[in-house]
PDB file of C-alpha atoms in Angstrom:
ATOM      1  CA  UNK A   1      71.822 -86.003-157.476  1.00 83.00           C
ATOM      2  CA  UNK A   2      72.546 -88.889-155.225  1.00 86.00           C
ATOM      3  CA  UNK A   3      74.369 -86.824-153.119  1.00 85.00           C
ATOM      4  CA  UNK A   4      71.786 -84.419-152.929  1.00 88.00           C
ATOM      5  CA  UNK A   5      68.969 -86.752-152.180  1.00 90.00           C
ATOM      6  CA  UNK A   6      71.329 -88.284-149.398  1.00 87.00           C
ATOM      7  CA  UNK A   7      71.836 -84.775-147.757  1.00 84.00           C
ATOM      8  CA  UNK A   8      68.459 -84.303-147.649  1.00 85.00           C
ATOM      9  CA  UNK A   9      67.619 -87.662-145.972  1.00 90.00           C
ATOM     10  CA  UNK A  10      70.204 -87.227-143.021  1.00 84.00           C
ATOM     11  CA  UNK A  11      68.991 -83.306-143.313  1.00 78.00           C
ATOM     12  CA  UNK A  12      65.350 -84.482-142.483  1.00 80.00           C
ATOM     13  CA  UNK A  13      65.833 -88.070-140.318  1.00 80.00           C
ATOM     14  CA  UNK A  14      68.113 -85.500-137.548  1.00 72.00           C
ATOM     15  CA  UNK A  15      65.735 -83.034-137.650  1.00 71.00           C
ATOM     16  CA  UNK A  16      62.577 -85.622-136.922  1.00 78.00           C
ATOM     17  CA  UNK A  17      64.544 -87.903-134.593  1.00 68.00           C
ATOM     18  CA  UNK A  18      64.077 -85.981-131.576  1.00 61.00           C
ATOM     19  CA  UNK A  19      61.037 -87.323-129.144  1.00 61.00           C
ATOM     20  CA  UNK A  20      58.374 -85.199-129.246  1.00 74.00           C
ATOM     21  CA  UNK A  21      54.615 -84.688-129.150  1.00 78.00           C
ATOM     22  CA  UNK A  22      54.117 -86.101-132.908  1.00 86.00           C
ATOM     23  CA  UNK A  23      56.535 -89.072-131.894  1.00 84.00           C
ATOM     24  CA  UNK A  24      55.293 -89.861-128.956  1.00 84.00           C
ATOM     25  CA  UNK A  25      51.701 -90.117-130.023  1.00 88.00           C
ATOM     26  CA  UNK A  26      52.686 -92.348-132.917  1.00 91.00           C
ATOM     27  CA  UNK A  27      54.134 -94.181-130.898  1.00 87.00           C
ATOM     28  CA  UNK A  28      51.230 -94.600-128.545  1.00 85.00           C
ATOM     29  CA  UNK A  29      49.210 -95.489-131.492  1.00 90.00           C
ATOM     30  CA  UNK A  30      51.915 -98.153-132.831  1.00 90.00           C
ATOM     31  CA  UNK A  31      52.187 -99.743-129.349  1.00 85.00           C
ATOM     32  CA  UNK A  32      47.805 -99.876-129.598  1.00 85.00           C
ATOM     33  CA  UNK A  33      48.408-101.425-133.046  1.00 86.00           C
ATOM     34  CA  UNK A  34      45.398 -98.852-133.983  1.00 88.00           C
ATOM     35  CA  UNK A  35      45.215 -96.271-136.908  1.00 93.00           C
ATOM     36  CA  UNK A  36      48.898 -97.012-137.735  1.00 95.00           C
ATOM     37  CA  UNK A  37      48.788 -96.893-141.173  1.00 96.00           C
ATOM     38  CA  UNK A  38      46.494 -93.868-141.809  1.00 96.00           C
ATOM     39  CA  UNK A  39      48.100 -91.765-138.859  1.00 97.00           C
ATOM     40  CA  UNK A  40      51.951 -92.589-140.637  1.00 97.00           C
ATOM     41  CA  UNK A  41      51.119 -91.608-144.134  1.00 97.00           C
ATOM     42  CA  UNK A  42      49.044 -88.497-142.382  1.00 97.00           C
ATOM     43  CA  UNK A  43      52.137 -87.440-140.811  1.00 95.00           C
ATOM     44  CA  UNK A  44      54.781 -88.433-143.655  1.00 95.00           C
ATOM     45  CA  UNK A  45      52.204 -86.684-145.933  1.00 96.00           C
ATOM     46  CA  UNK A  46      52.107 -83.752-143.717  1.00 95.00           C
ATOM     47  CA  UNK A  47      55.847 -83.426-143.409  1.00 92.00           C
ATOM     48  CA  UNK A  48      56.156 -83.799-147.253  1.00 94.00           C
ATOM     49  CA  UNK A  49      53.789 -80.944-147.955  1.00 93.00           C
ATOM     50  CA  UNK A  50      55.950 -78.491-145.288  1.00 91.00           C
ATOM     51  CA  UNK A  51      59.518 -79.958-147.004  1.00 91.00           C
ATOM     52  CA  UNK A  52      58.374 -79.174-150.200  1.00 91.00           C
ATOM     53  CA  UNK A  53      56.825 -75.917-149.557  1.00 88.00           C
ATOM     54  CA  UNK A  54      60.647 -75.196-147.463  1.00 83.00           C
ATOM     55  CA  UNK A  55      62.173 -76.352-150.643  1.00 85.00           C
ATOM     56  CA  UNK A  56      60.163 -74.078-152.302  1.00 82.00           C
ATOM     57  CA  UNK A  57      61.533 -71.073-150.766  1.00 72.00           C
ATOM     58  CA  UNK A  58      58.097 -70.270-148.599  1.00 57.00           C
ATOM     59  CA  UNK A  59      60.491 -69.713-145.323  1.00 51.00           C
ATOM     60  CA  UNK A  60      59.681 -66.139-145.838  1.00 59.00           C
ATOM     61  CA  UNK A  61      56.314 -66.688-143.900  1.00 59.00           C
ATOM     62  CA  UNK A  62      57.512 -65.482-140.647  1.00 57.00           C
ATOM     63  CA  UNK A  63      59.162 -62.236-142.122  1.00 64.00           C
ATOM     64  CA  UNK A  64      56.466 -61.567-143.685  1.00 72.00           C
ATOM     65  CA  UNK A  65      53.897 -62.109-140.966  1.00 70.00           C
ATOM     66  CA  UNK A  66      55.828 -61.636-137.350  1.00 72.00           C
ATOM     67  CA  UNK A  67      53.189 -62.508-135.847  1.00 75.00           C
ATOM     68  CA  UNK A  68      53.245 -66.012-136.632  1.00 66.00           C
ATOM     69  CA  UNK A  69      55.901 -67.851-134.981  1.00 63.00           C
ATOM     70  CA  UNK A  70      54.610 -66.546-131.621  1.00 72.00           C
ATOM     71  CA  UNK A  71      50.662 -67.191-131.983  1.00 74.00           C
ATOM     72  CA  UNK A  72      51.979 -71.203-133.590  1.00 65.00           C
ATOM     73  CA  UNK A  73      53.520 -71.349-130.138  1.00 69.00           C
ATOM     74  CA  UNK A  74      50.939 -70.422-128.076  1.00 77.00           C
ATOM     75  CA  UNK A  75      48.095 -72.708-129.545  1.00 75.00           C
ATOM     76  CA  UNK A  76      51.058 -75.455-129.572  1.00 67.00           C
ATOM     77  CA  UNK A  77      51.330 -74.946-126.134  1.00 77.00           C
ATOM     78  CA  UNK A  78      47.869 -74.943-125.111  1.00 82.00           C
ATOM     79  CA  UNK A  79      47.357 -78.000-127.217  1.00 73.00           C
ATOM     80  CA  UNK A  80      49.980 -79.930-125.539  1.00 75.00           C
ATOM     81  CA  UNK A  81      48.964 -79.019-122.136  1.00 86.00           C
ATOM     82  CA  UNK A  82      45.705 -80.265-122.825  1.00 83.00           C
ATOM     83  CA  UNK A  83      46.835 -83.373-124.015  1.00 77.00           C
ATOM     84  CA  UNK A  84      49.368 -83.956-121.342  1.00 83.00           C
ATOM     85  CA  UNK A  85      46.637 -82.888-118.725  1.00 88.00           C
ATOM     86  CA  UNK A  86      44.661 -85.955-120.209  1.00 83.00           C
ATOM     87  CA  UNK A  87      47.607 -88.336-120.321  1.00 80.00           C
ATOM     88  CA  UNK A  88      48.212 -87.325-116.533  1.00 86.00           C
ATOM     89  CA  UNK A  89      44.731 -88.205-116.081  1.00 87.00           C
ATOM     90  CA  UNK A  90      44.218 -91.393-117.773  1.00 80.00           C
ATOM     91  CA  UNK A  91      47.138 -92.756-115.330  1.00 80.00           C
ATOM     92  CA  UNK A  92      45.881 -91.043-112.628  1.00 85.00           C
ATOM     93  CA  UNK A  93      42.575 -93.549-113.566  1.00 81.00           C
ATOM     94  CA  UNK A  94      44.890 -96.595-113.952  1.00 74.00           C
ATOM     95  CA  UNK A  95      41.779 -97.850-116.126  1.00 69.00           C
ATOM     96  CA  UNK A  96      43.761 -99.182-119.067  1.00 63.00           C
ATOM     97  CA  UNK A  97      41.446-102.058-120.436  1.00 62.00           C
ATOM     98  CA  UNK A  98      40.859-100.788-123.514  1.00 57.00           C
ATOM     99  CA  UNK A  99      44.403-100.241-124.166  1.00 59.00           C
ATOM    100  CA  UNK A 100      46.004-103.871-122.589  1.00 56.00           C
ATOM    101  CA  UNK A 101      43.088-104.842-125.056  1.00 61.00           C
ATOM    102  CA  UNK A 102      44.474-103.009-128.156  1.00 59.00           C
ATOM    103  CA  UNK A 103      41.676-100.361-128.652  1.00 63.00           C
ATOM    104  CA  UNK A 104      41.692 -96.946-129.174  1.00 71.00           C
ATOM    105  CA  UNK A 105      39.702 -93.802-130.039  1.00 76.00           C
ATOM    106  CA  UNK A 106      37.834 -93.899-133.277  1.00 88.00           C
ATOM    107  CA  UNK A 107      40.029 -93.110-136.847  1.00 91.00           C
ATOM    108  CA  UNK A 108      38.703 -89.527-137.070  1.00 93.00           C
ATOM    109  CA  UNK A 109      39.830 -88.304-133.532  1.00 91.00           C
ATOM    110  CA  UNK A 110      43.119 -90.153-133.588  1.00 92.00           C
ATOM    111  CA  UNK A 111      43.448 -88.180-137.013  1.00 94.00           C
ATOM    112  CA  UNK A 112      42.253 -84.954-135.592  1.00 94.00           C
ATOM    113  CA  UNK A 113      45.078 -85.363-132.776  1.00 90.00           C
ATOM    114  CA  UNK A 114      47.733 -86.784-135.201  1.00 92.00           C
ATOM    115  CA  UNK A 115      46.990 -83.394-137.524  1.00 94.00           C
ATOM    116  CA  UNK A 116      46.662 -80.950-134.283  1.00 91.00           C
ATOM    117  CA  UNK A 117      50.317 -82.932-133.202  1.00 87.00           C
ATOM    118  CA  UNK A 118      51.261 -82.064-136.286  1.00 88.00           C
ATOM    119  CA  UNK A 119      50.606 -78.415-137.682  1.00 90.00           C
ATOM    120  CA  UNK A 120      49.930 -76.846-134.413  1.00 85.00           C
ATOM    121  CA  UNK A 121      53.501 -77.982-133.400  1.00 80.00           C
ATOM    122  CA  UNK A 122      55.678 -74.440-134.170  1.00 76.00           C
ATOM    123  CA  UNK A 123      58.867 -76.762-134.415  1.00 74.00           C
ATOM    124  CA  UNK A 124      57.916 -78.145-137.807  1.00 81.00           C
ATOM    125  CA  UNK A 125      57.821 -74.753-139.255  1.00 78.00           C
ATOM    126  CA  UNK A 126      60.902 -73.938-138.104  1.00 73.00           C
ATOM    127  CA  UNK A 127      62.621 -77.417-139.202  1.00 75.00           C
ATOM    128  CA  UNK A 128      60.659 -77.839-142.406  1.00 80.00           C
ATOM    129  CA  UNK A 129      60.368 -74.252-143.718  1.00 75.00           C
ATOM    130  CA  UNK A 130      63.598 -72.969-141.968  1.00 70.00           C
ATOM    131  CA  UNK A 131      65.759 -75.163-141.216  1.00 72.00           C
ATOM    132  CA  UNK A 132      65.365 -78.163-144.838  1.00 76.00           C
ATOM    133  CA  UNK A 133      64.272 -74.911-146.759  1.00 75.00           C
ATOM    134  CA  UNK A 134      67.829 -73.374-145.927  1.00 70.00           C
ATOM    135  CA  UNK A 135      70.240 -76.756-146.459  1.00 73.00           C
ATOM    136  CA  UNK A 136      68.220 -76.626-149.964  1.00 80.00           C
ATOM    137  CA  UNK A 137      69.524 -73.503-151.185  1.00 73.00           C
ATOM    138  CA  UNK A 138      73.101 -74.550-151.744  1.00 71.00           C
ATOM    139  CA  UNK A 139      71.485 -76.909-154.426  1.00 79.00           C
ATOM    140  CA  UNK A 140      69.930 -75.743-157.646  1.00 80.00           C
ATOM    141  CA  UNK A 141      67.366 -77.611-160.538  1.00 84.00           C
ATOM    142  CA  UNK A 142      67.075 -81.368-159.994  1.00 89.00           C
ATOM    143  CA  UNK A 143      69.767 -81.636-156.722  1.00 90.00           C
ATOM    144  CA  UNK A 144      67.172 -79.453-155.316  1.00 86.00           C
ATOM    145  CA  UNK A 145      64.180 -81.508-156.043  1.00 90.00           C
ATOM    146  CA  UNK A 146      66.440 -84.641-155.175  1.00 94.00           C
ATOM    147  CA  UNK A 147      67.131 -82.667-152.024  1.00 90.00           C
ATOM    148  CA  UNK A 148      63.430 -82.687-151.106  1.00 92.00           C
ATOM    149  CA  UNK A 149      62.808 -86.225-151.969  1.00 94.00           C
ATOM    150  CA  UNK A 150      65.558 -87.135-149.907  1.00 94.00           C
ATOM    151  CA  UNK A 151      64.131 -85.203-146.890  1.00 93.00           C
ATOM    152  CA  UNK A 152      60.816 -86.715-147.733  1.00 95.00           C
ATOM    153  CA  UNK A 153      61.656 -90.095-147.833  1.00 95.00           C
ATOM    154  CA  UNK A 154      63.354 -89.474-144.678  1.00 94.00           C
ATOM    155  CA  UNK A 155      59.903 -88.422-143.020  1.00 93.00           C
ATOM    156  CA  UNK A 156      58.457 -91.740-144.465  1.00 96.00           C
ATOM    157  CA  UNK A 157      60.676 -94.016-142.786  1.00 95.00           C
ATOM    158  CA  UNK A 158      61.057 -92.805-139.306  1.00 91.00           C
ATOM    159  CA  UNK A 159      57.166 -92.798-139.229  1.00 95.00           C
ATOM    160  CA  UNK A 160      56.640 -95.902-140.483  1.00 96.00           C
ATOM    161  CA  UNK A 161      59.798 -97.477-138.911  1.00 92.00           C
ATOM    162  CA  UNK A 162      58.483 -95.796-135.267  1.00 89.00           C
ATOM    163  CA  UNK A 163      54.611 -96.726-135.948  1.00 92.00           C
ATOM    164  CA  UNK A 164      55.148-100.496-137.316  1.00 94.00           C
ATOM    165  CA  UNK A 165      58.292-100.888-134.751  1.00 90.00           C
ATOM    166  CA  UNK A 166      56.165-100.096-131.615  1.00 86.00           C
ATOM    167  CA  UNK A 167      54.442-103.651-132.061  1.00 83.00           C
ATOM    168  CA  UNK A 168      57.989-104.980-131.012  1.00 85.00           C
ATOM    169  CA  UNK A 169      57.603-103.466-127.378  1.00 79.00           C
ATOM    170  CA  UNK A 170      54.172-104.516-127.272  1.00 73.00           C
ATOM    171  CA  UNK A 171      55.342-107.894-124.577  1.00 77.00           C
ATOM    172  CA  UNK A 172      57.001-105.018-121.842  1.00 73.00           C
ATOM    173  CA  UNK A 173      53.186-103.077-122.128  1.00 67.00           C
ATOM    174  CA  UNK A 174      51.049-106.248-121.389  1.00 71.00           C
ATOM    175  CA  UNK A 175      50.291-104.776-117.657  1.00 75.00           C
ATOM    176  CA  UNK A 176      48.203-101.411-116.807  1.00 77.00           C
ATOM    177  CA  UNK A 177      51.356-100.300-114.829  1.00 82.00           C
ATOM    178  CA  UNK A 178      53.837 -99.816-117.772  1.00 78.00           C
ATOM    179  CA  UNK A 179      50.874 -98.453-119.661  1.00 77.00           C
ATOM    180  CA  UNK A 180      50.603 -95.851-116.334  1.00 83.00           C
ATOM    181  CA  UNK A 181      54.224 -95.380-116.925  1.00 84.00           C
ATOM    182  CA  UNK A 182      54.211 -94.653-120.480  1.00 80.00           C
ATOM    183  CA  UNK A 183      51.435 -92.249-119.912  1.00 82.00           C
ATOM    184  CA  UNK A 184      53.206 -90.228-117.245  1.00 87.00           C
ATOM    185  CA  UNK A 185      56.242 -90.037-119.634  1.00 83.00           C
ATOM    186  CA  UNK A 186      54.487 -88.323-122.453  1.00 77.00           C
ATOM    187  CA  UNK A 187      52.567 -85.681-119.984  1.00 84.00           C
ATOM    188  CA  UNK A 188      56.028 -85.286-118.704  1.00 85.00           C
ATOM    189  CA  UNK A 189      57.568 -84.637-122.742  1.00 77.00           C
ATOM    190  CA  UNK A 190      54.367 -82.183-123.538  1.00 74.00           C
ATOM    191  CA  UNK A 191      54.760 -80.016-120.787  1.00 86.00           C
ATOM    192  CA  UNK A 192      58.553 -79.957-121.263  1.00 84.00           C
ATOM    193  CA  UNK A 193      57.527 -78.849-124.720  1.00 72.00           C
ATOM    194  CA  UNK A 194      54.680 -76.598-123.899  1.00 80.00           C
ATOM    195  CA  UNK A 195      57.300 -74.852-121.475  1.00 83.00           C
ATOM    196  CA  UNK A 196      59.980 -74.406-123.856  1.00 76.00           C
ATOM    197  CA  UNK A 197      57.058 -72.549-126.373  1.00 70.00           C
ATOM    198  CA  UNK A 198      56.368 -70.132-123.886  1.00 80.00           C
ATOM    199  CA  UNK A 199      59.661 -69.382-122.936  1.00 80.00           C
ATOM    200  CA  UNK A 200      60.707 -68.860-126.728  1.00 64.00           C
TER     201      UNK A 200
END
């Protein structure tokens, strides 16, 4: 079981250590010291929920509706288009006050985005459902389940480690230009992403 459980954690910590939208805005919110806590466990929570369901065997989904993979990556990519038009924008402004000040949107938006990052992002369904749900099968009964807690736990520690480890960047963001910087570096990640959706 041990070896199981330790599968699943490398399984799910190489699959979720790429930078992408969901990182990136976690990591936004860890360097704002803002929401961290709620937005982690809403993302670890999230990921737990898709691992199991992989686990599960639900990676049938997109034989079963074809449609779905391609209408996830459209809304995915008009999401992060949107959102990288805004980051573009805010350091087009170069008003960063609030942020060299440590605020940030209200808890409910920086949800909203953190959930939209999340389950309109096509990528998780195809490393959650597709991806853990197939390393799973070649275990059976309780390696299985220790499989998915493995994977799981996995989830919980890159978010928490990225969210709670931002703070330790927090003396190179003290000026509005790094902040400009930082912002122009995620619009540049989501529209490499949004790209790569509509190309697929």
């Amino acid at each position: 079981m041990i070896a199981a459980a330790l599968t699943g954690f490398a399984t799910g910590f190489s699959l979720i250590l790429a930078i992408g939208a969901q990182n990136a805005f976690v990591l936004r919110q860890g360097l704002l010291r803002s929401h961290v806590l709620p937005l982690c466990l809403l993302c670890s929570l999230s990921d737990a929920a898709l691992i199991a369901a992989g686990v599960a065997g639900f990676g049938a989904l997109a034989q079963a509706l074809p449609w779905f993979p391609r209408a996830m990556s459209l809304a995915g990519a008009a999401f992060l288009v949107v959102y990288g038009a805004m980051r573009l924008q805010a350091a087009w402004r170069g008003d960063y006050a609030l942020a060299l000040a440590g605020e940030s949107a209200a808890l409910r938006p920086t949800l909203a985005m953190g959930a939209a990052f999340t389950w309109l992002n096509p990528h998780v369904y195809l490393d959650t459902l597709g991806l853990v749900g197939a390393v799973s099968t070649q275990f059976a009964g309780a390696e299985k389940a220790a499989f998915g807690v493995g994977a799981t736990a996995a989830s919980f520690a890159f978010f928490f480690a990225l969210g709670f480890g931002a703070r330790l960047l927090a003396p190179v963001m003290r000026s509005a230009e790094a902040w400009r910087r930082l912002d122009l570096l995620i619009a540049l990640v989501m529209w490499t992403l949004a790209l790569g959706l509509l190309r697929g």
